Amino acid sequence: MSEHCDDVRIEELGPMRVASVRAISATPEREAWARMKAWASARGLLNFAKNPIFGFNSPAPEPGQKIYGYEYWLRVDVATEIGSEAVERHFDGGLYAVSECRVSDPWKDIPYAWGRLLQWVLKNGYSIGSHQYFEVPEDPDAPDNRLVLRLYCPVTR
């Protein structure tokens, strides 16, 4: 399902089995990605078309705190052995408002883009859903000042 309106589209993600890795530090996105990349590379799973990645704060940064968590999920099929370097999770799927965020300053641009997306959701007859939100990097190895993220805001009608 896809619906376009301005720079936001509505997309439905189906249920999926994922491998999950998480890091807690002052740079958890980079650390979690390094772990996920090592795990996925060893299994030949670094194909984002077949095995997309999804990231999110886990736990979110607290005001004034530099340490927080970030978790990456990589969609895998039922035959993929997860092993001990990652955790198996199951996601039920859900409906999302999706927008792109081009980042030059992560601490300003990402919160601003999330704010715009949340405003769009509320102005267009949707409610914020309770399922997991996601940030999907176009290239997780890109420097922070050249990141391109797709933001997935969970929604309901």
XYZ file of N, CA, C and O in Angstrom:
628
model
N 0.850 -1.180 0.000
C 0.000 0.000 0.000
C 0.888 1.233 0.000
O 1.830 1.333 0.744
N 0.590 2.202 -0.835
C 1.383 3.418 -0.865
C 0.480 4.589 -1.210
O -0.364 4.499 -2.086
N 0.633 5.689 -0.493
C -0.154 6.904 -0.724
C 0.819 8.070 -0.617
O 1.557 8.177 0.350
N 0.862 8.930 -1.634
C 1.795 10.058 -1.618
C 1.047 11.339 -1.312
O -0.026 11.574 -1.840
N 1.613 12.190 -0.487
C 1.054 13.503 -0.189
C 2.205 14.394 0.231
O 2.869 14.103 1.228
N 2.467 15.451 -0.520
C 3.641 16.294 -0.283
C 4.885 15.401 -0.323
O 5.035 14.612 -1.236
N 5.737 15.501 0.682
C 6.941 14.669 0.699
C 6.768 13.476 1.634
O 7.724 12.842 2.022
N 5.526 13.185 1.997
C 5.225 12.069 2.904
C 4.397 11.042 2.148
O 3.520 11.388 1.368
N 4.695 9.782 2.381
C 3.875 8.711 1.805
C 3.446 7.789 2.940
O 4.087 7.739 3.986
N 2.362 7.074 2.717
C 1.885 6.080 3.679
C 2.298 4.716 3.153
O 2.096 4.403 1.978
N 2.919 3.936 4.019
C 3.451 2.636 3.624
C 3.102 1.610 4.705
O 3.148 1.922 5.892
N 2.791 0.415 4.269
C 2.548 -0.664 5.221
C 3.719 -1.630 5.217
O 4.126 -2.123 4.165
N 4.275 -1.875 6.398
C 5.320 -2.885 6.546
C 4.655 -4.158 7.039
O 3.874 -4.124 7.997
N 4.973 -5.261 6.397
C 4.416 -6.540 6.809
C 5.180 -7.129 7.983
O 6.230 -6.618 8.391
N 4.661 -8.211 8.522
C 5.365 -8.889 9.620
C 6.741 -9.358 9.147
O 6.938 -9.656 7.963
N 7.678 -9.386 10.072
C 9.010 -9.841 9.697
C 9.763 -10.406 10.896
O 9.506 -10.038 12.039
N 10.668 -11.276 10.580
C 11.638 -11.804 11.548
C 12.900 -10.986 11.342
O 13.322 -10.755 10.197
N 13.509 -10.546 12.444
C 14.700 -9.717 12.321
C 15.793 -10.203 13.257
O 15.527 -10.818 14.293
N 17.027 -9.890 12.873
C 18.185 -10.013 13.760
C 18.414 -8.617 14.313
O 18.367 -7.630 13.585
N 18.643 -8.532 15.615
C 18.782 -7.247 16.284
C 20.125 -7.145 17.000
O 20.565 -8.098 17.638
N 20.763 -5.967 16.882
C 21.940 -5.641 17.680
C 21.720 -4.260 18.272
O 21.042 -3.418 17.688
N 22.321 -4.026 19.439
C 22.123 -2.766 20.149
C 23.431 -2.323 20.785
O 24.242 -3.158 21.186
N 23.610 -1.020 20.855
C 24.766 -0.436 21.542
C 24.279 0.705 22.415
O 23.318 1.394 22.071
N 24.952 0.896 23.552
C 24.670 2.026 24.437
C 25.990 2.745 24.660
O 26.950 2.152 25.161
N 26.038 4.029 24.235
C 27.265 4.821 24.346
C 26.944 6.253 23.932
O 25.782 6.602 23.732
N 27.978 7.056 23.734
C 27.797 8.409 23.211
C 27.648 8.397 21.685
O 27.210 9.375 21.098
N 27.998 7.287 21.029
C 27.864 7.137 19.573
C 27.250 5.769 19.247
O 27.839 4.971 18.515
N 26.062 5.477 19.777
C 25.528 4.124 19.627
C 25.128 3.757 18.203
O 25.168 2.582 17.842
N 24.748 4.751 17.369
C 24.382 4.424 15.987
C 25.567 3.783 15.268
O 25.414 2.764 14.598
N 26.744 4.391 15.412
C 27.950 3.868 14.746
C 28.344 2.501 15.309
O 28.718 1.601 14.568
N 28.291 2.356 16.633
C 28.674 1.087 17.256
C 27.695 -0.035 16.909
O 28.113 -1.154 16.601
N 26.403 0.272 16.957
C 25.408 -0.750 16.605
C 25.547 -1.131 15.131
O 25.442 -2.312 14.781
N 25.793 -0.137 14.263
C 25.963 -0.447 12.847
C 27.207 -1.298 12.626
O 27.187 -2.241 11.843
N 28.309 -1.004 13.298
C 29.526 -1.811 13.142
C 29.252 -3.260 13.523
O 29.690 -4.194 12.834
N 28.527 -3.477 14.605
C 28.169 -4.847 15.014
C 27.257 -5.522 13.989
O 27.455 -6.687 13.640
N 26.237 -4.772 13.534
C 25.303 -5.348 12.560
C 26.021 -5.653 11.255
O 25.810 -6.706 10.647
N 26.872 -4.747 10.820
C 27.590 -4.946 9.566
C 28.479 -6.186 9.647
O 28.505 -7.003 8.721
N 29.190 -6.363 10.755
C 30.043 -7.544 10.934
C 29.200 -8.811 10.937
O 29.540 -9.803 10.274
N 28.082 -8.778 11.666
C 27.203 -9.943 11.748
C 26.633 -10.296 10.373
O 26.681 -11.442 9.939
N 26.096 -9.291 9.683
C 25.450 -9.528 8.386
C 26.462 -9.898 7.301
O 26.186 -10.768 6.464
N 27.633 -9.268 7.310
C 28.663 -9.577 6.308
C 29.106 -11.029 6.407
O 29.280 -11.706 5.392
N 29.275 -11.505 7.626
C 29.717 -12.885 7.830
C 28.709 -13.896 7.287
O 29.065 -15.040 7.009
N 27.464 -13.475 7.118
C 26.406 -14.369 6.640
C 25.948 -14.036 5.216
O 24.973 -14.600 4.728
N 26.604 -13.086 4.573
C 26.232 -12.701 3.211
C 24.878 -12.015 3.133
O 24.175 -12.156 2.135
N 24.529 -11.253 4.174
C 23.197 -10.650 4.245
C 23.185 -9.133 4.020
O 22.161 -8.498 4.257
N 24.299 -8.562 3.572
C 24.318 -7.111 3.350
C 23.751 -6.771 1.973
O 24.439 -6.275 1.089
N 22.496 -7.054 1.796
C 21.752 -6.739 0.581
C 20.481 -6.040 1.052
O 19.520 -6.688 1.436
N 20.492 -4.693 1.056
C 19.386 -3.946 1.645
C 18.075 -4.125 0.893
O 17.011 -3.911 1.454
N 18.126 -4.535 -0.382
C 16.883 -4.793 -1.110
C 16.208 -6.055 -0.565
O 14.990 -6.100 -0.393
N 16.998 -7.072 -0.263
C 16.452 -8.327 0.261
C 16.368 -8.311 1.784
O 15.441 -8.876 2.361
N 17.330 -7.702 2.431
C 17.412 -7.684 3.895
C 17.512 -6.235 4.372
O 18.588 -5.774 4.749
N 16.388 -5.499 4.352
C 16.460 -4.094 4.769
C 16.817 -3.954 6.246
O 16.598 -4.870 7.044
N 17.384 -2.798 6.573
C 17.736 -2.494 7.960
C 16.820 -1.402 8.486
O 16.330 -0.558 7.737
N 16.592 -1.445 9.781
C 15.735 -0.483 10.470
C 16.424 -0.119 11.778
O 16.880 -1.008 12.498
N 16.510 1.163 12.110
C 17.151 1.586 13.342
C 16.243 2.448 14.188
O 15.298 3.054 13.687
N 16.554 2.512 15.485
C 15.788 3.362 16.400
C 16.531 3.499 17.720
O 17.348 2.644 18.079
N 16.246 4.587 18.440
C 16.832 4.808 19.760
C 16.314 3.757 20.726
O 15.122 3.454 20.732
N 17.221 3.224 21.561
C 16.832 2.166 22.496
C 17.833 2.069 23.642
O 18.766 1.287 23.551
N 17.692 2.850 24.707
C 16.672 3.865 24.987
C 17.042 5.202 24.350
O 18.191 5.452 23.994
N 16.028 6.083 24.279
C 16.205 7.405 23.682
C 17.108 8.270 24.553
O 17.213 8.050 25.758
N 17.765 9.254 23.935
C 18.606 10.170 24.720
C 17.762 10.975 25.710
O 16.671 11.416 25.372
N 18.270 11.136 26.892
C 17.633 11.986 27.908
C 18.254 13.377 27.810
O 19.446 13.496 27.514
N 17.474 14.430 28.068
C 18.045 15.784 28.016
C 19.294 15.901 28.896
O 19.293 15.467 30.042
N 20.352 16.449 28.309
C 21.594 16.654 29.036
C 22.489 15.426 29.159
O 23.589 15.515 29.677
N 22.029 14.277 28.680
C 22.815 13.039 28.769
C 23.460 12.734 27.416
O 22.825 12.869 26.381
N 24.695 12.295 27.436
C 25.398 11.945 26.200
C 25.325 10.452 25.893
O 25.584 10.034 24.777
N 24.977 9.653 26.886
C 24.905 8.202 26.701
C 23.447 7.810 26.433
O 22.545 8.192 27.187
N 23.228 7.061 25.364
C 21.900 6.538 25.038
C 22.099 5.289 24.193
O 23.230 4.890 23.919
N 21.012 4.671 23.807
C 21.116 3.429 23.059
C 20.568 3.550 21.651
O 19.751 4.429 21.355
N 21.027 2.660 20.791
C 20.510 2.566 19.434
C 20.481 1.095 19.054
O 21.399 0.338 19.390
N 19.420 0.704 18.371
C 19.238 -0.687 17.969
C 19.010 -0.744 16.464
O 18.300 0.093 15.903
N 19.646 -1.707 15.819
C 19.415 -1.979 14.402
C 18.754 -3.334 14.259
O 19.135 -4.296 14.935
N 17.772 -3.378 13.362
C 17.149 -4.636 12.962
C 17.482 -4.879 11.501
O 17.483 -3.954 10.691
N 17.747 -6.138 11.162
C 17.951 -6.556 9.781
C 16.953 -7.671 9.512
O 16.928 -8.671 10.242
N 16.114 -7.469 8.492
C 15.119 -8.500 8.149
C 15.825 -9.740 7.630
O 16.714 -9.651 6.773
N 15.443 -10.900 8.175
C 16.025 -12.178 7.762
C 14.915 -13.191 7.525
O 13.812 -13.054 8.058
N 15.227 -14.228 6.744
C 14.233 -15.268 6.511
C 14.292 -16.317 7.624
O 15.169 -16.275 8.490
N 13.365 -17.246 7.590
C 13.261 -18.242 8.671
C 14.456 -19.185 8.714
O 14.742 -19.764 9.756
N 15.182 -19.319 7.603
C 16.319 -20.236 7.568
C 17.603 -19.620 8.138
O 18.556 -20.342 8.408
N 17.623 -18.313 8.326
C 18.832 -17.640 8.812
C 19.072 -17.969 10.279
O 18.197 -17.772 11.118
N 20.263 -18.479 10.571
C 20.654 -18.740 11.961
C 21.132 -17.427 12.564
O 22.043 -16.797 12.030
N 20.533 -17.040 13.668
C 20.862 -15.761 14.294
C 22.179 -15.849 15.065
O 22.997 -14.950 14.993
N 22.404 -16.900 15.811
C 23.630 -17.036 16.594
C 23.597 -16.170 17.839
O 22.570 -15.619 18.215
N 24.756 -16.023 18.467
C 24.809 -15.311 19.745
C 25.191 -13.836 19.605
O 25.071 -13.086 20.571
N 25.628 -13.387 18.420
C 26.036 -11.993 18.252
C 24.845 -11.063 18.063
O 24.974 -9.851 18.134
N 23.689 -11.628 17.790
C 22.468 -10.844 17.563
C 21.323 -11.521 18.315
O 21.468 -12.639 18.804
N 20.200 -10.823 18.382
C 19.009 -11.329 19.064
C 17.895 -11.466 18.032
O 17.706 -10.574 17.199
N 17.170 -12.566 18.075
C 16.033 -12.747 17.183
C 14.823 -12.004 17.743
O 14.517 -12.092 18.927
N 14.160 -11.244 16.867
C 12.924 -10.554 17.237
C 11.908 -10.774 16.127
O 12.267 -11.038 14.984
N 10.645 -10.636 16.509
C 9.551 -10.724 15.530
C 8.752 -9.436 15.585
O 8.437 -8.943 16.668
N 8.465 -8.889 14.412
C 7.737 -7.628 14.282
C 6.419 -7.927 13.581
O 6.405 -8.567 12.526
N 5.326 -7.458 14.141
C 3.993 -7.742 13.592
C 3.642 -6.911 12.367
O 2.668 -7.202 11.688
N 4.420 -5.872 12.088
C 4.124 -5.014 10.951
C 3.250 -3.843 11.378
O 2.858 -3.724 12.540
N 2.947 -2.969 10.425
C 2.100 -1.830 10.725
C 2.121 -0.794 9.629
O 2.861 -0.897 8.650
N 1.292 0.215 9.815
C 1.134 1.309 8.869
C 2.034 2.468 9.287
O 2.138 2.782 10.479
N 2.663 3.138 8.299
C 3.636 4.191 8.575
C 3.460 5.384 7.652
O 3.152 5.223 6.473
N 3.716 6.568 8.206
C 3.948 7.765 7.403
C 5.465 7.830 7.237
O 6.207 7.737 8.221
N 5.924 7.977 6.003
C 7.351 7.898 5.704
C 7.803 9.184 5.020
O 7.151 9.659 4.091
N 8.921 9.732 5.493
C 9.473 10.950 4.923
C 10.993 10.827 4.889
O 11.579 10.094 5.675
N 11.616 11.571 4.007
C 13.073 11.543 3.898
C 13.682 12.719 4.645
O 13.137 13.817 4.660
N 14.822 12.472 5.261
C 15.558 13.498 6.009
C 17.003 13.505 5.520
O 17.685 12.494 5.619
N 17.430 14.649 4.988
C 18.833 14.822 4.595
C 19.528 15.547 5.732
O 19.098 16.616 6.135
N 20.602 14.949 6.236
C 21.223 15.410 7.473
C 22.546 16.117 7.207
O 23.401 15.580 6.505
N 22.689 17.308 7.775
C 24.009 17.943 7.828
C 24.436 18.093 9.292
O 25.613 18.009 9.597
N 23.456 18.275 10.179
C 23.706 18.337 11.624
C 22.704 17.390 12.294
O 21.532 17.739 12.443
N 23.129 16.182 12.690
C 22.188 15.189 13.218
C 21.381 15.678 14.416
O 20.210 15.334 14.546
N 21.983 16.473 15.304
C 21.286 16.902 16.520
C 20.213 17.944 16.240
O 19.344 18.175 17.069
N 20.251 18.587 15.061
C 19.218 19.561 14.692
C 18.285 19.014 13.616
O 17.069 19.126 13.724
N 18.867 18.438 12.570
C 18.077 18.045 11.405
C 17.129 16.882 11.685
O 15.992 16.884 11.209
N 17.593 15.885 12.415
C 16.743 14.707 12.657
C 15.545 15.060 13.536
O 14.405 14.749 13.166
N 15.720 15.746 14.686
C 14.537 16.135 15.463
C 13.583 17.054 14.683
O 12.362 16.928 14.790
N 14.135 17.971 13.883
C 13.296 18.857 13.077
C 12.460 18.044 12.083
O 11.251 18.264 11.943
N 13.093 17.083 11.397
C 12.378 16.261 10.416
C 11.308 15.409 11.092
O 10.199 15.249 10.566
N 11.615 14.856 12.272
C 10.597 14.098 13.006
C 9.428 15.001 13.382
O 8.264 14.610 13.283
N 9.716 16.227 13.809
C 8.656 17.169 14.162
C 7.751 17.485 12.985
O 6.525 17.517 13.110
N 8.349 17.720 11.829
C 7.562 17.977 10.612
C 6.695 16.775 10.254
O 5.533 16.917 9.875
N 7.270 15.575 10.374
C 6.519 14.369 10.044
C 5.344 14.173 11.005
O 4.230 13.855 10.589
N 5.574 14.387 12.294
C 4.492 14.261 13.278
C 3.382 15.276 13.001
O 2.193 14.948 13.105
N 3.752 16.502 12.647
C 2.737 17.509 12.297
C 1.924 17.058 11.096
O 0.702 17.195 11.066
N 2.592 16.514 10.074
C 1.893 16.034 8.879
C 0.888 14.954 9.258
O -0.248 14.960 8.808
N 1.331 14.007 10.087
C 0.461 12.899 10.508
C -0.812 13.445 11.134
O -1.928 13.048 10.768
N -0.675 14.352 12.071
C -1.829 14.871 12.807
C -2.724 15.758 11.943
O -3.941 15.772 12.127
N -2.137 16.463 10.966
C -2.928 17.332 10.079
C -3.652 16.554 8.985
O -4.517 17.097 8.315
N -3.267 15.298 8.781
C -3.824 14.534 7.662
C -4.702 13.367 8.096
O -4.844 12.383 7.368
N -5.298 13.465 9.283
C -6.303 12.500 9.699
C -5.777 11.200 10.270
O -6.534 10.240 10.403
N -4.508 11.139 10.610
C -3.933 9.943 11.207
C -3.691 10.186 12.686
O -3.600 11.319 13.144
N -3.544 9.108 13.421
C -3.109 9.157 14.817
C -1.759 8.467 14.892
O -1.439 7.611 14.057
N -0.976 8.834 15.898
C 0.317 8.186 16.099
C 0.056 6.773 16.599
O -0.685 6.568 17.566
N 0.647 5.790 15.944
C 0.476 4.392 16.325
C 1.396 4.010 17.476
O 2.330 4.735 17.816
N 1.132 2.855 18.049
C 1.948 2.385 19.171
C 3.028 1.397 18.732
O 3.835 0.975 19.555
N 3.061 1.020 17.455
C 4.103 0.113 16.984
C 5.417 0.884 16.795
O 5.449 2.108 16.847
N 6.499 0.157 16.629
C 7.858 0.708 16.611
C 8.055 1.729 15.488
O 7.676 1.479 14.351
N 8.664 2.866 15.811
C 9.092 3.818 14.778
C 10.470 3.373 14.280
O 11.171 2.622 14.950
N 10.870 3.864 13.095
C 12.161 3.480 12.525
C 12.844 4.650 11.832
O 12.178 5.549 11.325
N 14.168 4.567 11.766
C 15.002 5.403 10.912
C 15.765 4.433 10.008
O 16.430 3.523 10.500
N 15.640 4.634 8.709
C 16.278 3.726 7.749
C 17.325 4.517 6.961
O 16.973 5.372 6.143
N 18.608 4.277 7.228
C 19.647 5.019 6.497
C 19.811 4.500 5.072
O 19.773 3.298 4.828
N 19.977 5.439 4.146
C 20.270 5.071 2.763
C 21.629 4.371 2.707
O 21.792 3.370 2.023
N 22.606 4.924 3.422
C 23.941 4.346 3.521
C 24.420 4.498 4.965
O 24.839 5.582 5.366
N 24.344 3.432 5.759
C 24.716 3.540 7.168
C 26.185 3.905 7.403
O 26.540 4.324 8.494
N 27.014 3.778 6.373
C 28.428 4.142 6.510
C 28.698 5.611 6.167
O 29.824 6.075 6.304
N 27.678 6.339 5.725
C 27.867 7.755 5.374
C 28.244 8.554 6.620
O 27.805 8.237 7.730
N 29.058 9.598 6.450
C 29.371 10.449 7.604
C 28.097 11.132 8.123
O 27.146 11.331 7.370
N 28.109 11.487 9.406
C 26.930 12.097 10.033
C 26.417 13.305 9.271
O 25.212 13.544 9.227
N 27.307 14.085 8.660
C 26.862 15.298 7.972
C 26.415 15.043 6.528
O 26.137 15.992 5.800
N 26.333 13.774 6.130
C 25.828 13.433 4.791
C 24.858 12.259 4.826
O 24.671 11.576 3.819
N 24.248 12.040 5.971
C 23.272 10.962 6.100
C 21.982 11.299 5.360
O 21.563 12.453 5.327
N 21.372 10.291 4.804
C 20.022 10.402 4.276
C 19.221 9.307 4.973
O 19.579 8.122 4.891
N 18.187 9.717 5.686
C 17.343 8.768 6.436
C 15.925 8.803 5.922
O 15.407 9.874 5.591
N 15.293 7.651 5.881
C 13.844 7.585 5.721
C 13.286 7.402 7.127
O 13.673 6.477 7.843
N 12.400 8.301 7.520
C 11.783 8.240 8.842
C 10.435 7.542 8.716
O 9.618 7.919 7.876
N 10.214 6.536 9.551
C 8.971 5.763 9.552
C 8.223 6.051 10.857
O 8.601 5.565 11.912
N 7.157 6.849 10.771
C 6.331 7.185 11.923
C 5.131 6.250 11.950
O 4.348 6.217 10.984
N 4.948 5.487 13.037
C 3.809 4.567 13.092
C 2.493 5.342 13.159
O 2.373 6.324 13.901
N 1.520 4.938 12.333
C 0.244 5.629 12.281
C -0.922 4.634 12.308
O -0.752 3.457 11.988
N -2.079 5.175 12.677
C -3.350 4.457 12.558
C -4.359 5.435 11.972
O -4.180 6.646 12.036
N -5.424 4.929 11.416
C -6.516 5.765 10.877
C -7.570 5.935 11.931
O -7.890 5.105 12.683
